[in-house]
């Protein structure tokens, strides 16, 4: 069995523009730039044969998925496990304020050590985010579709891809990745944006 996954991050929100963390608790809409990015992404993927899109329940991911669904003439199903990682008390905070207020966590979160148990106060650990994403992908492996679009978020995508050997700290809005599952193996194919 082979399944192809086209995984994409949502378009820009005002929180992204202001360098403010959204996490799970901030459910912002796409801004005007984010809507344009979503439509550009839809043009990029419209001929890839996507049969269905699975999306995070947060508006920014769903609105991005909707643009792709309209271009590919497919449907969207919400998969709660695709939600962004919880950054706890840091949700809504400016990135620089997070760095100043939580320097030890910041250094470990973004450091080279890759401690998967690190978490922001009242938030999820990297490991919890990764495990949750694999639950989502395990569910998608049982569906009838072979070419699947996945609308999610920066941290959620990052910690999923890390287990496959790829995990950028920074990822542009509507970044697009191709991942293959074949014969029991996950393969990170490429960055498409």
Short mmCIF file of C-alpha atoms in Angstrom, two decimals:
data_model
loop_
_atom_site.label_atom_id
_atom_site.label_comp_id
_atom_site.label_asym_id
_atom_site.label_seq_id
_atom_site.Cartn_x
_atom_site.Cartn_y
_atom_site.Cartn_z
CA UNK A 1 0.00 0.00 0.00
CA UNK A 2 1.19 3.49 -0.87
CA UNK A 3 -0.28 6.77 0.31
CA UNK A 4 0.91 10.22 -0.65
CA UNK A 5 0.42 13.09 1.78
CA UNK A 6 0.67 16.74 0.77
CA UNK A 7 1.04 18.49 4.11
CA UNK A 8 0.65 22.25 4.26
CA UNK A 9 0.78 24.95 6.89
CA UNK A 10 -2.03 27.48 7.06
CA UNK A 11 -1.84 30.95 5.52
CA UNK A 12 -0.94 34.10 7.41
CA UNK A 13 -3.02 35.57 10.23
CA UNK A 14 -2.61 38.93 11.94
CA UNK A 15 -1.00 37.06 14.83
CA UNK A 16 1.66 35.70 12.46
CA UNK A 17 2.21 39.20 11.11
CA UNK A 18 2.69 40.54 14.65
CA UNK A 19 4.98 37.61 15.67
CA UNK A 20 2.45 36.53 18.28
CA UNK A 21 2.00 32.89 19.19
CA UNK A 22 -1.43 31.39 18.57
CA UNK A 23 -1.09 27.78 19.68
CA UNK A 24 -4.40 26.01 20.22
CA UNK A 25 -6.13 28.76 22.18
CA UNK A 26 -6.11 31.56 19.60
CA UNK A 27 -8.49 30.74 16.74
CA UNK A 28 -7.67 33.54 14.30
CA UNK A 29 -8.92 33.91 10.74
CA UNK A 30 -6.59 34.28 7.79
CA UNK A 31 -5.79 37.89 7.00
CA UNK A 32 -5.84 39.29 3.45
CA UNK A 33 -2.30 38.07 2.77
CA UNK A 34 -3.18 34.64 4.20
CA UNK A 35 -6.18 34.36 1.87
CA UNK A 36 -3.94 35.16 -1.12
CA UNK A 37 -1.38 32.62 0.10
CA UNK A 38 -4.09 29.96 0.42
CA UNK A 39 -5.25 30.58 -3.16
CA UNK A 40 -1.66 30.46 -4.44
CA UNK A 41 -1.18 27.15 -2.61
CA UNK A 42 -4.40 25.84 -4.14
CA UNK A 43 -3.07 26.65 -7.63
CA UNK A 44 0.17 24.84 -6.82
CA UNK A 45 -1.54 21.61 -5.71
CA UNK A 46 -4.63 21.52 -7.92
CA UNK A 47 -3.16 18.96 -10.34
CA UNK A 48 -1.59 16.61 -7.78
CA UNK A 49 -4.62 14.30 -7.65
CA UNK A 50 -5.60 15.08 -4.05
CA UNK A 51 -8.68 13.00 -3.23
CA UNK A 52 -9.54 14.41 0.19
CA UNK A 53 -8.26 16.97 2.67
CA UNK A 54 -7.96 16.46 6.40
CA UNK A 55 -7.74 19.63 8.45
CA UNK A 56 -7.08 20.94 11.92
CA UNK A 57 -10.26 22.35 13.47
CA UNK A 58 -8.73 25.83 13.85
CA UNK A 59 -10.03 28.45 11.42
CA UNK A 60 -6.67 29.38 9.92
CA UNK A 61 -6.03 25.79 8.83
CA UNK A 62 -9.61 25.12 7.77
CA UNK A 63 -9.77 28.30 5.65
CA UNK A 64 -6.54 27.26 3.93
CA UNK A 65 -7.93 23.76 3.39
CA UNK A 66 -11.11 25.25 1.93
CA UNK A 67 -9.16 27.13 -0.76
CA UNK A 68 -7.38 23.88 -1.67
CA UNK A 69 -10.62 21.88 -1.59
CA UNK A 70 -12.30 24.33 -3.96
CA UNK A 71 -9.38 24.12 -6.41
CA UNK A 72 -9.17 20.33 -6.26
CA UNK A 73 -12.92 19.66 -6.09
CA UNK A 74 -12.50 17.60 -2.93
CA UNK A 75 -14.05 17.50 0.51
CA UNK A 76 -12.59 18.37 3.91
CA UNK A 77 -12.78 16.33 7.08
CA UNK A 78 -11.78 17.80 10.43
CA UNK A 79 -9.26 15.70 12.32
CA UNK A 80 -8.85 17.14 15.84
CA UNK A 81 -5.36 15.64 16.27
CA UNK A 82 -4.05 17.95 13.52
CA UNK A 83 -4.51 20.97 15.79
CA UNK A 84 -1.54 23.17 16.61
CA UNK A 85 0.59 22.39 19.65
CA UNK A 86 -0.45 24.06 22.87
CA UNK A 87 2.06 26.64 24.06
CA UNK A 88 0.13 27.17 27.30
CA UNK A 89 0.61 30.55 28.97
CA UNK A 90 2.53 31.83 25.93
CA UNK A 91 -0.50 31.81 23.63
CA UNK A 92 -1.17 35.33 22.41
CA UNK A 93 2.28 36.56 23.50
CA UNK A 94 4.81 38.26 21.24
CA UNK A 95 7.71 35.95 20.30
CA UNK A 96 10.32 38.29 21.80
CA UNK A 97 8.38 38.53 25.09
CA UNK A 98 8.29 34.73 25.25
CA UNK A 99 12.08 34.61 24.78
CA UNK A 100 12.63 37.21 27.54
CA UNK A 101 10.16 35.71 30.03
CA UNK A 102 11.15 32.06 29.52
CA UNK A 103 14.84 32.10 28.46
CA UNK A 104 15.68 28.60 29.73
CA UNK A 105 12.76 26.97 27.95
CA UNK A 106 13.46 29.08 24.85
CA UNK A 107 17.07 27.87 24.68
CA UNK A 108 16.02 24.25 25.09
CA UNK A 109 13.03 24.49 22.72
CA UNK A 110 15.14 26.00 19.92
CA UNK A 111 18.48 24.45 20.84
CA UNK A 112 20.30 21.64 19.09
CA UNK A 113 19.70 19.10 21.87
CA UNK A 114 16.16 18.25 20.73
CA UNK A 115 14.74 17.46 24.15
CA UNK A 116 11.31 16.14 23.18
CA UNK A 117 10.01 16.48 26.76
CA UNK A 118 10.43 20.26 26.96
CA UNK A 119 7.22 22.28 27.22
CA UNK A 120 6.03 25.84 27.80
CA UNK A 121 4.16 26.37 31.10
CA UNK A 122 0.75 24.62 30.84
CA UNK A 123 1.54 23.56 27.25
CA UNK A 124 2.23 20.33 25.41
CA UNK A 125 5.67 18.80 25.10
CA UNK A 126 7.24 18.29 21.69
CA UNK A 127 6.74 14.56 22.23
CA UNK A 128 3.02 14.99 22.95
CA UNK A 129 2.61 17.05 19.79
CA UNK A 130 4.48 14.45 17.74
CA UNK A 131 2.54 11.53 19.22
CA UNK A 132 -0.77 13.27 18.53
CA UNK A 133 0.21 13.92 14.92
CA UNK A 134 1.07 10.25 14.43
CA UNK A 135 -2.37 9.33 15.79
CA UNK A 136 -3.85 11.57 13.07
CA UNK A 137 -1.71 10.00 10.35
CA UNK A 138 -2.50 6.49 11.59
CA UNK A 139 -6.19 7.35 11.15
CA UNK A 140 -5.55 8.64 7.62
CA UNK A 141 -3.73 5.41 6.75
CA UNK A 142 -7.02 3.54 7.23
CA UNK A 143 -9.00 5.68 4.77
CA UNK A 144 -9.77 4.75 1.17
CA UNK A 145 -7.94 7.74 -0.34
CA UNK A 146 -4.40 7.31 -1.62
CA UNK A 147 -3.53 10.98 -2.21
CA UNK A 148 -4.35 13.15 0.77
CA UNK A 149 -4.02 16.84 1.59
CA UNK A 150 -3.30 17.73 5.21
CA UNK A 151 -3.89 21.25 6.61
CA UNK A 152 -2.12 21.87 9.89
CA UNK A 153 0.27 24.18 11.75
CA UNK A 154 3.96 24.98 12.10
CA UNK A 155 4.83 23.16 15.33
CA UNK A 156 2.50 20.24 14.63
CA UNK A 157 4.01 19.69 11.18
CA UNK A 158 7.57 20.26 12.42
CA UNK A 159 7.43 17.58 15.12
CA UNK A 160 5.76 15.10 12.78
CA UNK A 161 8.50 15.64 10.17
CA UNK A 162 11.31 15.43 12.74
CA UNK A 163 10.57 11.74 13.20
CA UNK A 164 10.98 11.37 9.44
CA UNK A 165 14.37 13.06 9.50
CA UNK A 166 13.33 16.59 8.53
CA UNK A 167 12.30 19.36 10.89
CA UNK A 168 12.90 23.03 10.19
CA UNK A 169 12.58 25.49 13.08
CA UNK A 170 11.10 28.06 10.74
CA UNK A 171 8.43 27.35 8.18
CA UNK A 172 6.68 29.85 5.93
CA UNK A 173 2.93 30.16 5.87
CA UNK A 174 1.53 27.67 3.34
CA UNK A 175 4.82 25.72 3.30
CA UNK A 176 4.15 22.45 1.48
CA UNK A 177 5.73 19.04 2.09
CA UNK A 178 5.35 15.70 0.31
CA UNK A 179 5.49 12.58 2.48
CA UNK A 180 4.96 9.01 1.33
CA UNK A 181 3.86 5.98 3.33
CA UNK A 182 4.72 2.75 1.55
CA UNK A 183 5.21 -0.85 2.68
CA UNK A 184 5.12 0.15 6.35
CA UNK A 185 7.67 2.94 5.99
CA UNK A 186 7.37 6.72 6.18
CA UNK A 187 9.47 8.59 3.62
CA UNK A 188 10.04 12.33 3.63
CA UNK A 189 10.13 13.11 -0.08
CA UNK A 190 10.59 16.87 -0.41
CA UNK A 191 9.74 20.43 0.43
CA UNK A 192 7.55 21.71 -2.38
CA UNK A 193 7.50 25.43 -1.60
#
